[in-house]
């Protein structure tokens, strides 16, 4: 079989409809299995030239597996268990490795979620971006003209010299755009985008989305766009396919899916984006935690948090929103005592809080932290019982029977089945782990809970459930919560008060109903405008 | 699959070695120092592996030699781990000047060549078995400290340790519950490796005349005592050398297998 040349295109089955456009990528009835379980289950996707199809679903839905299968690649441990994947008429899952590589060089490219993890840190950006056209013999080793053209097109700074930098010398958004440049460099017909903006801030996300949209449009590329964020997908895709647990749930034109989803699951995904604000009430409250003109940082002379003053009322939720690097997590570390403040003070229940070593057991108990990644927040060698039971023993000195009773009560309060009590963290899902973390914090019966991006590692529906739980617990126990998040949707749904942080300073602070509805500061407006919505044409308006 | 069979064979061999070490006084055909026949006799029914340079039964000497070598190497390794790991965790948990003091102290100890250090100390303090174990443990604990500290510092940076810190847990809780369980696979693998190094180190000390003192048998010393026989085409010095080699290979193969097993990704339920 000749390797590079396209084979004669087979005629497609007639029931696919007369006049169906010729199709560049045809995934038919694909089954991929791992460890005896099918993780992609009889899914068919057809991609016409120039068409953008969005694949949406939660983690474990099989989106990435499907996207990689389009390149004829299966992750180690995955097995092709049925169906075909045809790229430009060739069955890529049965192609010999060498022929497959040649086909990929000319026909398909892949943009991964984390550019930082995908670039080789020891090579210059241009060398990596231009590798494929060089390997396929189309360009010389250092084709400066091509590099410059690509970087210009993606609006990267100093296109003539950008490629000479190393990956760590550019920002995350720039690196993500450089990866799009890498995909375009080989002039493919199909690009698979695998969550290319998930790791980015909302304002950075908009820039990347815009260059992706322009690249697709100007070259008439076909694309598979994989994301868990329906709003993002709806801005780019012509058609949307909803996946769940490896199976196809629903598919249709973007407008139809967004306006009239047919299945319960698709409706729940869309519903999450439609929910609106809790009205912030302006009633008087007594302050429980006061942050007064706090400055703090890690390196000498470099303050990550600058003169921040905030007040948390008893039984209220204060959302601290901002992009990564805005200093919001550092503020949490200062409040918890993990990082001493350079300047200013943190007052709690009437007294000034010292750094961690100086805090009394009671102060430690009344201020509890829930961390971002449940995967590393739980000791993998302690069972759920030990994890939740330890603060009870330490702070209240309870005996085994009383501890057991309280642990079970906390499991019930965090809506975890009692049968989980002897499980190890390894066998819990992400959402369950975060519930255990919340239960561990509540075990100390705190007055103030500091939640640092507690849902950013979770899927949308799980996030929704966790926020619902936290809301109920907050009202039942009249907890005061510092809710740190980059997600304005969550702040709007959950918080009474909102503080917006930018470059280490609070730029706006007030009731959620005011700040998020009638923002006074320009940065808050930028931030709000950058949150993707389901409205058709949102992206075009944002970047017009 | 293949490596598992190899690991099983090596494991079986180590079990035999341990049994031989424990049961040597009961299963050896002659006494440890008994002169049984002429020097360097051929392999016969009475002396299945011949005799050594003084006419002692080779099989008996090998059994006792293995017993002494394994005992001292195991004791020294165990002691070096107890000392090294405890100090390393102290350094990792408290960091700051405690860490600096311990780490720089270890750096100084490590800058002196091990063998020379051992020779000096042993020639001053004598070569009784407790002294031998202590000197070897002290020297080896610096290497254990380095590894254990690096592992513990990694664990200390994880969020669940931060939570324990916020709770105000004490050092023993960190050592026993937070760090140790999470670094156990690496430490176990290192233990196997260190054990075989200790056996080799003891053998070289004995070869230099500063290890286990004659007339007690040990593998390194036996190589030295019988070295001359190699000139006459007699296998006597090769047997203890082979034993050292086999123990080292078997322990390392097991360690390798354990490392590879623990490196495999955990399958999610």
mmCIF file of N, CA, C and O in Angstrom, chain B residues 195-225:
data_model
loop_
_atom_site.group_PDB
_atom_site.id
_atom_site.type_symbol
_atom_site.label_atom_id
_atom_site.label_comp_id
_atom_site.label_asym_id
_atom_site.label_seq_id
_atom_site.Cartn_x
_atom_site.Cartn_y
_atom_site.Cartn_z
ATOM 1 N N UNK B 195 21.393 -2.654 51.903
ATOM 2 C CA UNK B 195 21.804 -3.905 52.513
ATOM 3 C C UNK B 195 22.885 -4.572 51.675
ATOM 4 O O UNK B 195 23.908 -5.019 52.196
ATOM 5 N N UNK B 196 22.691 -4.581 50.371
ATOM 6 C CA UNK B 196 23.709 -5.255 49.561
ATOM 7 C C UNK B 196 25.005 -4.445 49.541
ATOM 8 O O UNK B 196 26.104 -5.010 49.530
ATOM 9 N N UNK B 197 24.888 -3.113 49.599
ATOM 10 C CA UNK B 197 26.106 -2.293 49.711
ATOM 11 C C UNK B 197 26.835 -2.603 51.007
ATOM 12 O O UNK B 197 28.064 -2.721 51.034
ATOM 13 N N UNK B 198 26.063 -2.750 52.090
ATOM 14 C CA UNK B 198 26.668 -3.020 53.400
ATOM 15 C C UNK B 198 27.402 -4.354 53.368
ATOM 16 O O UNK B 198 28.509 -4.474 53.898
ATOM 17 N N UNK B 199 26.783 -5.366 52.740
ATOM 18 C CA UNK B 199 27.426 -6.674 52.648
ATOM 19 C C UNK B 199 28.744 -6.551 51.884
ATOM 20 O O UNK B 199 29.771 -7.119 52.279
ATOM 21 N N UNK B 200 28.731 -5.782 50.789
ATOM 22 C CA UNK B 200 29.951 -5.595 50.004
ATOM 23 C C UNK B 200 30.999 -4.826 50.801
ATOM 24 O O UNK B 200 32.195 -5.158 50.772
ATOM 25 N N UNK B 201 30.548 -3.815 51.529
ATOM 26 C CA UNK B 201 31.462 -2.984 52.303
ATOM 27 C C UNK B 201 32.133 -3.808 53.394
ATOM 28 O O UNK B 201 33.352 -3.742 53.587
ATOM 29 N N UNK B 202 31.319 -4.640 54.077
ATOM 30 C CA UNK B 202 31.868 -5.503 55.118
ATOM 31 C C UNK B 202 32.889 -6.456 54.516
ATOM 32 O O UNK B 202 33.956 -6.701 55.099
ATOM 33 N N UNK B 203 32.574 -6.971 53.335
ATOM 34 C CA UNK B 203 33.503 -7.891 52.688
ATOM 35 C C UNK B 203 34.820 -7.195 52.380
ATOM 36 O O UNK B 203 35.893 -7.781 52.571
ATOM 37 N N UNK B 204 34.729 -5.924 51.923
ATOM 38 C CA UNK B 204 36.009 -5.264 51.620
ATOM 39 C C UNK B 204 36.764 -4.945 52.902
ATOM 40 O O UNK B 204 37.999 -5.031 52.932
ATOM 41 N N UNK B 205 36.030 -4.593 53.977
ATOM 42 C CA UNK B 205 36.712 -4.374 55.259
ATOM 43 C C UNK B 205 37.412 -5.650 55.705
ATOM 44 O O UNK B 205 38.571 -5.636 56.126
ATOM 45 N N UNK B 206 36.724 -6.781 55.605
ATOM 46 C CA UNK B 206 37.311 -8.046 56.033
ATOM 47 C C UNK B 206 38.511 -8.407 55.175
ATOM 48 O O UNK B 206 39.520 -8.918 55.660
ATOM 49 N N UNK B 207 38.369 -8.126 53.893
ATOM 50 C CA UNK B 207 39.468 -8.410 52.988
ATOM 51 C C UNK B 207 40.708 -7.633 53.397
ATOM 52 O O UNK B 207 41.837 -8.112 53.290
ATOM 53 N N UNK B 208 40.489 -6.403 53.918
ATOM 54 C CA UNK B 208 41.605 -5.577 54.367
ATOM 55 C C UNK B 208 42.029 -5.928 55.785
ATOM 56 O O UNK B 208 42.940 -5.308 56.334
ATOM 57 N N UNK B 209 41.332 -6.883 56.407
ATOM 58 C CA UNK B 209 41.725 -7.314 57.735
ATOM 59 C C UNK B 209 41.116 -6.516 58.864
ATOM 60 O O UNK B 209 41.540 -6.613 60.005
ATOM 61 N N UNK B 210 40.108 -5.690 58.575
ATOM 62 C CA UNK B 210 39.497 -4.884 59.630
ATOM 63 C C UNK B 210 38.022 -5.216 59.830
ATOM 64 O O UNK B 210 37.301 -4.494 60.503
ATOM 65 N N UNK B 211 37.575 -6.318 59.261
ATOM 66 C CA UNK B 211 36.172 -6.682 59.402
ATOM 67 C C UNK B 211 35.998 -7.630 60.573
ATOM 68 O O UNK B 211 36.502 -7.395 61.660
ATOM 69 N N UNK B 212 35.266 -8.698 60.290
ATOM 70 C CA UNK B 212 35.076 -9.725 61.320
ATOM 71 C C UNK B 212 36.390 -10.457 61.505
ATOM 72 O O UNK B 212 37.041 -10.850 60.537
ATOM 73 N N UNK B 213 36.779 -10.619 62.809
ATOM 74 C CA UNK B 213 38.136 -11.103 63.018
ATOM 75 C C UNK B 213 38.244 -12.623 62.948
ATOM 76 O O UNK B 213 37.354 -13.328 63.403
ATOM 77 N N UNK B 214 39.313 -13.156 62.355
ATOM 78 C CA UNK B 214 39.543 -14.580 62.379
ATOM 79 C C UNK B 214 39.661 -15.033 63.834
ATOM 80 O O UNK B 214 40.070 -14.220 64.671
ATOM 81 N N UNK B 215 39.336 -16.241 64.155
ATOM 82 C CA UNK B 215 39.000 -17.339 63.234
ATOM 83 C C UNK B 215 37.551 -17.349 62.788
ATOM 84 O O UNK B 215 37.151 -18.278 62.098
ATOM 85 N N UNK B 216 36.728 -16.315 63.190
ATOM 86 C CA UNK B 216 35.331 -16.340 62.737
ATOM 87 C C UNK B 216 35.276 -16.154 61.223
ATOM 88 O O UNK B 216 36.051 -15.400 60.653
ATOM 89 N N UNK B 217 34.310 -16.847 60.630
ATOM 90 C CA UNK B 217 34.219 -16.818 59.177
ATOM 91 C C UNK B 217 33.405 -15.626 58.716
ATOM 92 O O UNK B 217 32.429 -15.250 59.365
ATOM 93 N N UNK B 218 33.834 -14.976 57.656
ATOM 94 C CA UNK B 218 32.911 -14.118 56.908
ATOM 95 C C UNK B 218 33.341 -14.125 55.453
ATOM 96 O O UNK B 218 34.496 -14.456 55.132
ATOM 97 N N UNK B 219 32.419 -13.782 54.586
ATOM 98 C CA UNK B 219 32.632 -14.078 53.176
ATOM 99 C C UNK B 219 33.836 -13.338 52.605
ATOM 100 O O UNK B 219 34.649 -13.919 51.883
ATOM 101 N N UNK B 220 33.971 -12.058 52.943
ATOM 102 C CA UNK B 220 35.083 -11.277 52.409
ATOM 103 C C UNK B 220 36.418 -11.833 52.898
ATOM 104 O O UNK B 220 37.377 -12.000 52.128
ATOM 105 N N UNK B 221 36.470 -12.149 54.211
ATOM 106 C CA UNK B 221 37.685 -12.703 54.789
ATOM 107 C C UNK B 221 38.067 -14.031 54.155
ATOM 108 O O UNK B 221 39.247 -14.320 53.938
ATOM 109 N N UNK B 222 37.045 -14.822 53.833
ATOM 110 C CA UNK B 222 37.319 -16.138 53.237
ATOM 111 C C UNK B 222 37.948 -16.005 51.864
ATOM 112 O O UNK B 222 38.799 -16.819 51.475
ATOM 113 N N UNK B 223 37.523 -14.996 51.126
ATOM 114 C CA UNK B 223 38.140 -14.771 49.816
ATOM 115 C C UNK B 223 39.623 -14.487 50.011
ATOM 116 O O UNK B 223 40.488 -15.042 49.330
ATOM 117 N N UNK B 224 39.902 -13.627 51.008
ATOM 118 C CA UNK B 224 41.296 -13.250 51.247
ATOM 119 C C UNK B 224 42.136 -14.447 51.690
ATOM 120 O O UNK B 224 43.210 -14.700 51.149
ATOM 121 N N UNK B 225 41.605 -15.225 52.667
ATOM 122 C CA UNK B 225 42.360 -16.361 53.207
ATOM 123 C C UNK B 225 42.723 -17.376 52.118
ATOM 124 O O UNK B 225 43.798 -17.959 52.125
#
